[in-house]
mmCIF file of C-alpha atoms in Angstrom:
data_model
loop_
_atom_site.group_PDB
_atom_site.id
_atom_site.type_symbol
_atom_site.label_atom_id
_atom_site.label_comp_id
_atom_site.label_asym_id
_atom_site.label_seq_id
_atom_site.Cartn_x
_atom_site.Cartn_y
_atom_site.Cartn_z
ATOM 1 C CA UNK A 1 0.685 16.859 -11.871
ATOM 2 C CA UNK A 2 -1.230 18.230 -8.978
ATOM 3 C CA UNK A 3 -0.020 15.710 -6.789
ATOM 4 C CA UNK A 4 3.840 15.656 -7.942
ATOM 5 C CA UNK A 5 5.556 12.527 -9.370
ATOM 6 C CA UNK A 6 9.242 12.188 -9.613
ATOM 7 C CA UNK A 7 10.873 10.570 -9.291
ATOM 8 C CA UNK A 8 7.453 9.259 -7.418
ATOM 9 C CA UNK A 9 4.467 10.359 -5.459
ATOM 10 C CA UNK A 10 3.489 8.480 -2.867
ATOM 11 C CA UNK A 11 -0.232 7.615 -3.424
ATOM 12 C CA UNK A 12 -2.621 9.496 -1.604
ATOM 13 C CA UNK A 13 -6.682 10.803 -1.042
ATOM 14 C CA UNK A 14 -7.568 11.827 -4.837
ATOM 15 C CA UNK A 15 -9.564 15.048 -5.214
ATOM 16 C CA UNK A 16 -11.798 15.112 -8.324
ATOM 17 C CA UNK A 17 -12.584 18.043 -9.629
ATOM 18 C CA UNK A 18 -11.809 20.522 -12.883
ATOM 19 C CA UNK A 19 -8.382 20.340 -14.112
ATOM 20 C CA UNK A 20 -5.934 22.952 -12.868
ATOM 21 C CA UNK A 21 -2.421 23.815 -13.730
ATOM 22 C CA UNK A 22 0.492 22.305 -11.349
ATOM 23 C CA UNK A 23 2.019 24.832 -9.402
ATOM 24 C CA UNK A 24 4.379 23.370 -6.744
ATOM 25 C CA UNK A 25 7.415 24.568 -4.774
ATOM 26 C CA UNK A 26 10.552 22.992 -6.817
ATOM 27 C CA UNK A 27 12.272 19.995 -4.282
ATOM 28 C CA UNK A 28 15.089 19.512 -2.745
ATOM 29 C CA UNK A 29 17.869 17.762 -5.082
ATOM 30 C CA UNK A 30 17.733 13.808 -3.988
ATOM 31 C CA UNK A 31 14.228 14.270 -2.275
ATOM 32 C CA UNK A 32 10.865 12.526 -2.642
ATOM 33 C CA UNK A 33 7.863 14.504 -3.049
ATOM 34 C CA UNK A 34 4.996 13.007 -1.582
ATOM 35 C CA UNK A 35 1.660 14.014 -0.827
ATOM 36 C CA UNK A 36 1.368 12.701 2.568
ATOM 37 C CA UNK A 37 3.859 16.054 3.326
ATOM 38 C CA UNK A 38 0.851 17.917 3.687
ATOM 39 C CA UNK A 39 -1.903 15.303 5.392
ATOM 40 C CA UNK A 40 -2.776 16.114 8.828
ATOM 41 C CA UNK A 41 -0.373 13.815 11.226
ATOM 42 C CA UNK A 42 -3.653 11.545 12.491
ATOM 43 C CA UNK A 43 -3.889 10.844 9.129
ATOM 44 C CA UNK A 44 -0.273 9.702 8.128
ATOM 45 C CA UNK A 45 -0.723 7.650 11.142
ATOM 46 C CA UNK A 46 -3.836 5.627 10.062
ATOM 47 C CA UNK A 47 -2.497 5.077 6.564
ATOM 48 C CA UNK A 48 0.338 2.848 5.623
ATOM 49 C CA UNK A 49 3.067 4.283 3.792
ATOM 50 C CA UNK A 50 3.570 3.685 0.725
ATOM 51 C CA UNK A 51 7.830 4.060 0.566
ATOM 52 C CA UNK A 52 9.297 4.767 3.740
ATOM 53 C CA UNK A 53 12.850 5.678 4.175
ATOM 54 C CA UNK A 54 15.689 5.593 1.545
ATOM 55 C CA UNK A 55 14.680 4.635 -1.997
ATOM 56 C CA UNK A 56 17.370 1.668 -3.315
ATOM 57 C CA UNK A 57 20.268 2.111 -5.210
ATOM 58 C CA UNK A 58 19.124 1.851 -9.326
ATOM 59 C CA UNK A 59 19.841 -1.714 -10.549
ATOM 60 C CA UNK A 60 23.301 -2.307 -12.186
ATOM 61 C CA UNK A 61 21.934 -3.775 -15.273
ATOM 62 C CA UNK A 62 20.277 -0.758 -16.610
ATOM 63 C CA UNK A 63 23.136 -0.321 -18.720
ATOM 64 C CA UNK A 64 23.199 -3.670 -20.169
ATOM 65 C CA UNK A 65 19.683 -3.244 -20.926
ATOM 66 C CA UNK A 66 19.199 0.229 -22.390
ATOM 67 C CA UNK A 67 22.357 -0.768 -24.737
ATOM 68 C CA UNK A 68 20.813 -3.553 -26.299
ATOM 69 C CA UNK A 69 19.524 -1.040 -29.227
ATOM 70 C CA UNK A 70 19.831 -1.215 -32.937
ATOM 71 C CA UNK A 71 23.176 0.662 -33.712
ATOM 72 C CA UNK A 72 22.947 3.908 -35.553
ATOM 73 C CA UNK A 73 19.741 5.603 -34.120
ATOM 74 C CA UNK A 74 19.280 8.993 -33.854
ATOM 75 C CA UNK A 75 17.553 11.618 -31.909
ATOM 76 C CA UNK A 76 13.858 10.565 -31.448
ATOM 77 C CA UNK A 77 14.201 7.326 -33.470
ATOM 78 C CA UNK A 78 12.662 4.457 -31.582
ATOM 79 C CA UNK A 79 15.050 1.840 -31.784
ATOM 80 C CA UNK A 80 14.472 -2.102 -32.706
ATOM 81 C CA UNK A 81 14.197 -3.968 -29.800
ATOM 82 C CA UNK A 82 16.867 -6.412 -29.392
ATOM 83 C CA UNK A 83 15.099 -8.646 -26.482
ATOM 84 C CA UNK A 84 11.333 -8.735 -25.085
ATOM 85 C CA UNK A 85 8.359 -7.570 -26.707
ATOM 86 C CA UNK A 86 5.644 -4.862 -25.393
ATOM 87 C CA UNK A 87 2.726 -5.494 -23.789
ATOM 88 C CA UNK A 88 -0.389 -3.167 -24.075
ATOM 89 C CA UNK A 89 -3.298 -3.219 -21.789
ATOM 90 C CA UNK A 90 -6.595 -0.992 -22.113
ATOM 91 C CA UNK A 91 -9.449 0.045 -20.523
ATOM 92 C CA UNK A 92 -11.968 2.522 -19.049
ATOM 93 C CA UNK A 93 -12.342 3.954 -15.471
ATOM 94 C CA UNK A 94 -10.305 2.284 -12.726
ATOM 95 C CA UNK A 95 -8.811 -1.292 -12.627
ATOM 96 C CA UNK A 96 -6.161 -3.339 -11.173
ATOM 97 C CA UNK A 97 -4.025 -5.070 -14.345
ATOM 98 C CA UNK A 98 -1.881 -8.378 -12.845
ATOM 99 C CA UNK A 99 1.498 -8.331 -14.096
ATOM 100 C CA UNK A 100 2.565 -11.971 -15.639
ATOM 101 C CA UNK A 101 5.078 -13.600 -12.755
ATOM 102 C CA UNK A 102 7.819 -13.219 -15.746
ATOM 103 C CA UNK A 103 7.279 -9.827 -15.907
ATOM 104 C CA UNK A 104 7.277 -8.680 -12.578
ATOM 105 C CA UNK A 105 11.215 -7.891 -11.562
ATOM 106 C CA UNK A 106 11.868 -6.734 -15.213
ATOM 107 C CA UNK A 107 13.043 -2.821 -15.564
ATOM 108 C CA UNK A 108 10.061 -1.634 -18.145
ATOM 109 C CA UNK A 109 9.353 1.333 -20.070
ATOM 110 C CA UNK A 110 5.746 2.437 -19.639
ATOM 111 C CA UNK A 111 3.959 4.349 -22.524
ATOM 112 C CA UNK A 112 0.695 5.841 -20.680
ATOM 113 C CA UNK A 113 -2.544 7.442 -22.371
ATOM 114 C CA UNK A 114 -5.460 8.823 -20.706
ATOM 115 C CA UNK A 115 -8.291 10.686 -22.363
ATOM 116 C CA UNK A 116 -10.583 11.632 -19.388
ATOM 117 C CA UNK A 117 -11.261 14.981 -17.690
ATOM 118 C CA UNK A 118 -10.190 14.461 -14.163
ATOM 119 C CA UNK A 119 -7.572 12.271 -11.725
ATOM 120 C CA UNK A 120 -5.398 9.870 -13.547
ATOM 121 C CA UNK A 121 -3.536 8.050 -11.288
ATOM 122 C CA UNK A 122 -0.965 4.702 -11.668
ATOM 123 C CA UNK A 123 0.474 2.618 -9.061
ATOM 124 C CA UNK A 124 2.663 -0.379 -9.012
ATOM 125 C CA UNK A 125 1.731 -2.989 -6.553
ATOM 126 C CA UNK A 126 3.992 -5.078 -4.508
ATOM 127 C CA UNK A 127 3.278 -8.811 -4.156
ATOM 128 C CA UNK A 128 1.936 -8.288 -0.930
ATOM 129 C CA UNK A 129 -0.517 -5.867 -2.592
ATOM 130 C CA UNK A 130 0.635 -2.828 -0.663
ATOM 131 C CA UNK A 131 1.132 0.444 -3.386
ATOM 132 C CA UNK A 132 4.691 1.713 -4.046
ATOM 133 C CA UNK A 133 4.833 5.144 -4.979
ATOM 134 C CA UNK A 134 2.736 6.130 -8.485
ATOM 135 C CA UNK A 135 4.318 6.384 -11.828
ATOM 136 C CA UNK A 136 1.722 8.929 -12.615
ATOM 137 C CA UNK A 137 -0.232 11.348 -10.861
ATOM 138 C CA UNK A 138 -2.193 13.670 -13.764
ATOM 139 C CA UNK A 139 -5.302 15.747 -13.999
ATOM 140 C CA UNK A 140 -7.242 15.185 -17.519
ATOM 141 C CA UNK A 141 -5.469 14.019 -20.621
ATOM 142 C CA UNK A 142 -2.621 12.536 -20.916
ATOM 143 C CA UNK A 143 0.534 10.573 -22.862
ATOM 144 C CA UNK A 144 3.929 10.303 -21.341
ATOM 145 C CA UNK A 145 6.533 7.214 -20.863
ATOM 146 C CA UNK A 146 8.517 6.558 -17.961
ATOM 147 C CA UNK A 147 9.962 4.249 -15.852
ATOM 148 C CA UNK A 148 9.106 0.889 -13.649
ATOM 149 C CA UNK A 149 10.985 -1.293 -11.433
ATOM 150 C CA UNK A 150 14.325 0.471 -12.285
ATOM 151 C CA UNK A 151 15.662 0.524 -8.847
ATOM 152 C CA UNK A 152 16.747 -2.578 -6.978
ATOM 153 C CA UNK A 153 14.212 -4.748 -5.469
ATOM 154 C CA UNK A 154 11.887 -2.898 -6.996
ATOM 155 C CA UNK A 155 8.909 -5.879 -8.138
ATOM 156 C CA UNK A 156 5.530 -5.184 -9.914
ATOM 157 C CA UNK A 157 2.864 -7.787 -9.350
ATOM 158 C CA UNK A 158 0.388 -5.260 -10.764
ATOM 159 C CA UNK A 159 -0.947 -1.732 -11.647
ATOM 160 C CA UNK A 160 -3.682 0.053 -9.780
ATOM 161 C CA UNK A 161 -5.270 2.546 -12.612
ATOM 162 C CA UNK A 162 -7.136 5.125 -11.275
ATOM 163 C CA UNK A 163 -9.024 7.098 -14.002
ATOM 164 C CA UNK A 164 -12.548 8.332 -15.467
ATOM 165 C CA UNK A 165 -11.591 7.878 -19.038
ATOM 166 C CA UNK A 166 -10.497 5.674 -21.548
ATOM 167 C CA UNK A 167 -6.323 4.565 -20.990
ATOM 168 C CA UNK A 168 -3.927 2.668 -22.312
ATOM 169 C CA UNK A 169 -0.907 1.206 -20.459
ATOM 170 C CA UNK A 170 1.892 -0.396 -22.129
ATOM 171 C CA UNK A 171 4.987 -2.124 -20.975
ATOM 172 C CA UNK A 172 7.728 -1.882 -23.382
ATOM 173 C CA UNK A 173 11.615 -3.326 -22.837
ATOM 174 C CA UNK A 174 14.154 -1.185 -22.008
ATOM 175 C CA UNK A 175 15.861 -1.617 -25.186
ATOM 176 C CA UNK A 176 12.986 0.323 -27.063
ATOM 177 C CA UNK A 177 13.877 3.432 -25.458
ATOM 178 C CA UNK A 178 14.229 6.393 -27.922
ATOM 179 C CA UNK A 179 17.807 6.806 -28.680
ATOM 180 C CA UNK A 180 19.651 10.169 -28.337
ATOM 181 C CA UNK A 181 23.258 9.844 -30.098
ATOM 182 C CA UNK A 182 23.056 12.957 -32.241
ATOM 183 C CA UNK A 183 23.383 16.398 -30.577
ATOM 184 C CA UNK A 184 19.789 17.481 -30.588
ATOM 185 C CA UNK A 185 16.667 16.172 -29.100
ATOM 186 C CA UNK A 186 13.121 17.447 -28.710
ATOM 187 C CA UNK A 187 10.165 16.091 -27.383
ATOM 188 C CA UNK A 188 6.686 17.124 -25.286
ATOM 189 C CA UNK A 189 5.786 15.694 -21.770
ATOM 190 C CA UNK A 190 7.325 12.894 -19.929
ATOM 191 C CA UNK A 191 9.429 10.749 -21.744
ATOM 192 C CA UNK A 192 12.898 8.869 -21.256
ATOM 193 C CA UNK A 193 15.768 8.623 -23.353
ATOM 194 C CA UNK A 194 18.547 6.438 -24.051
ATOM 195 C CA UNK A 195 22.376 7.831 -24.603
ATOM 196 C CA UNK A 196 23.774 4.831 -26.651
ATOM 197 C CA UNK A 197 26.812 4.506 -26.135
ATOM 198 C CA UNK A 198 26.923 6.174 -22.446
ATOM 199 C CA UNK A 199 28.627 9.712 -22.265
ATOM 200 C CA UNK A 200 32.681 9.736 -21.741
ATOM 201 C CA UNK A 201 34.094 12.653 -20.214
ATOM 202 C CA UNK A 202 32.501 16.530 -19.800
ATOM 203 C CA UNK A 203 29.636 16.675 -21.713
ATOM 204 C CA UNK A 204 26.812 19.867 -21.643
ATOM 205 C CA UNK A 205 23.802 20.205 -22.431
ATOM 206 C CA UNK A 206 21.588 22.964 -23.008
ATOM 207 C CA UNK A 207 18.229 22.541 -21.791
ATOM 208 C CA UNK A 208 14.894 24.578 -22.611
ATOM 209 C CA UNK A 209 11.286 24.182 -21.307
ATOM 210 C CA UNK A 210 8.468 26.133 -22.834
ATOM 211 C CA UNK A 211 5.664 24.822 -20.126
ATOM 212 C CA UNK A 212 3.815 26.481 -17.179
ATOM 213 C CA UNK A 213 4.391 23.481 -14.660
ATOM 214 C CA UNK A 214 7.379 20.568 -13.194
ATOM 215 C CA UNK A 215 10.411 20.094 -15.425
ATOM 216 C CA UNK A 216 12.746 17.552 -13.622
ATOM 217 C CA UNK A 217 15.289 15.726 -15.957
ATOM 218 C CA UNK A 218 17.195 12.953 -13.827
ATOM 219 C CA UNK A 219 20.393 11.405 -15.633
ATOM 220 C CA UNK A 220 20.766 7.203 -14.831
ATOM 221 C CA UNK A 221 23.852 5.370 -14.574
ATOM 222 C CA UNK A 222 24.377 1.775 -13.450
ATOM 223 C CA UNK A 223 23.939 2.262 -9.474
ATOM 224 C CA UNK A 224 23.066 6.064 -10.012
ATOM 225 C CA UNK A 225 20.691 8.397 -10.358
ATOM 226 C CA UNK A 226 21.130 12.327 -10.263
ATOM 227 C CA UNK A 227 19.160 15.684 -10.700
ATOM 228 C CA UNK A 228 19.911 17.486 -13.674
ATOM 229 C CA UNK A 229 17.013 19.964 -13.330
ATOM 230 C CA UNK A 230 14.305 20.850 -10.880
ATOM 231 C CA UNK A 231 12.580 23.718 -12.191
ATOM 232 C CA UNK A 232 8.769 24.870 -12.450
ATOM 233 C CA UNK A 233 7.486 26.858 -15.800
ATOM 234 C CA UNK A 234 9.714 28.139 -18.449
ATOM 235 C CA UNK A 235 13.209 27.484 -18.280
ATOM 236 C CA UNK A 236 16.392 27.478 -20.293
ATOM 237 C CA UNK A 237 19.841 26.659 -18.984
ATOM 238 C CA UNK A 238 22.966 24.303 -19.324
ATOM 239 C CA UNK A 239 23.949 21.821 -17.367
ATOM 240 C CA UNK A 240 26.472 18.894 -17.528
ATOM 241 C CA UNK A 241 25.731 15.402 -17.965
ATOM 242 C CA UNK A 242 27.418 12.959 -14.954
ATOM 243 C CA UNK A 243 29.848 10.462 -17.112
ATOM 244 C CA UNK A 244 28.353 7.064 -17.809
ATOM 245 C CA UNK A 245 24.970 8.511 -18.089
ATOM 246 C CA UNK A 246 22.792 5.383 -20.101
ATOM 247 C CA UNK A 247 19.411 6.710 -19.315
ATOM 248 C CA UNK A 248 17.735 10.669 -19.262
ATOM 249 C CA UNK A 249 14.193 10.565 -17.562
ATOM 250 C CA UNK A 250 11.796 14.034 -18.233
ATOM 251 C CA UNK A 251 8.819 14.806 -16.548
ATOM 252 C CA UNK A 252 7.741 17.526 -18.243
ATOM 253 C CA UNK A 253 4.009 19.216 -19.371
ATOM 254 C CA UNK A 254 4.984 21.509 -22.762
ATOM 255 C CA UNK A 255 8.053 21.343 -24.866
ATOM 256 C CA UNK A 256 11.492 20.759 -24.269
ATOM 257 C CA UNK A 257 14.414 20.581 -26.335
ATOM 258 C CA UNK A 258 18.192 18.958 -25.477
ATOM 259 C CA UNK A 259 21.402 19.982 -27.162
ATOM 260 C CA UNK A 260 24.924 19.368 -26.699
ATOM 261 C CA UNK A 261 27.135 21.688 -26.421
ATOM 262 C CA UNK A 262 30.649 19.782 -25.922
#
């Protein structure tokens, strides 16, 4: 990522130029990377931010929502989705898509492709227009899902797309998350994951990386959101998963692989 996302990166100057590896300090648990951290101070004053403050609680439905799955899935099976249906928007270069006025307060999952060599940069727009932080932040190719308007009063009237290739963005419901209710999971990049039903009790996982840049996994519960890992490069390690964890979010540039352990 270059300039780092996650749980978001506050949108800032782009620099195009030749891909290059991500190689940033890990953060602190609970903080916000953003890339106005490092702008001279004249310049943080002439810009607006784009999230000042405390980020809101995560909205108390997202259990309701990432539960409404086809029973029986298993690790890396999409499941059927129960309510909603995707939307899928392409183009070339940059643009600014309009969210429908239905769609804009509704917790979405966003599958992402990009196919051009440099800066590929999305940001959700407020109805005022003003940018919240960016969903993605990448240098050349890219496919990855994560998350939109999960926390509360979080509202999308539209995406800025920032890009020099070809993309595809598209919204999916919550409830077509993959599901994870066996005790293995793999997977490559960014992607988010749906425990159905939500952990009871002391579970751990084991948790292995095999890329060269960010690996954050963040566990969701209704109202709740905590760092699981915050690690650059290779890593392998086990960690436990906070009870009434719904929702696992990885941002992630090689391999990873999930397994539980008890």
């Amino acid at each position: 990522m270059h300039q780092q996302r996650g749980p978001h990166a506050s949108p800032g100057p782009q620099v195009y130029g030749p891909a290059v590896p991500r190689r940033h300090p890990p953060r602190r648990r609970g903080a916000i990377r953003s890339a106005a951290a490092v702008l001279p101070l004249a310049l943080l004053v002439a810009c607006e931010p784009a999230d000042t403050g405390e980020r809101s609680a995560v909205r108390t439905d997202l259990i309701t929502r990432a539960t409404a799955t086809a029973p029986g899935g298993t690790g890396g099976r999409t499941a059927t989705a129960s309510r909603g249906s995707a939307r899928t928007y392409r183009g070339t270069g940059s643009k600014v898509l309009e969210l429908r006025k239905s769609d804009r307060r509704e917790i979405w999952l966003v599958t992402l492709t990009h196919d051009g060599r440099s800066n590929f940069v999305v940001t959700p727009l407020t109805p005022g227009g003003g940018p919240r932080a960016s969903i993605v932040n990448e240098i050349g190719r890219y496919q990855g899902t994560v998350l939109l308007n999960e926390r509360t009063g979080d509202e999308t009237a539209a995406l800025r797309v920032e890009a020099d290739g070809a993309w595809t963005v598209t919204l999916k419901p919550l409830s077509m998350a993959r599901v994870w209710s066996g005790g293995r999971v793999t997977g490559r990049g960014d992607d988010v994951l749906a425990l159905v039903p939500p952990n009871k009790g002391l579970t751990v996982v084991e948790m292995r990386h095999s890329g060269r840049a960010n690996f954050i996994v963040q566990a969701y519960r209704a109202g709740d959101v905590e760092y699981l890992v915050n690690e650059i490069g290779t890593w392998r390690g086990e960690v436990p998963l906070p009870k009434g964890t719904i929702l696992i979010t990885v941002d992630a540039d090689g391999d990873w692989t999930f397994r539980k352990l008890g």
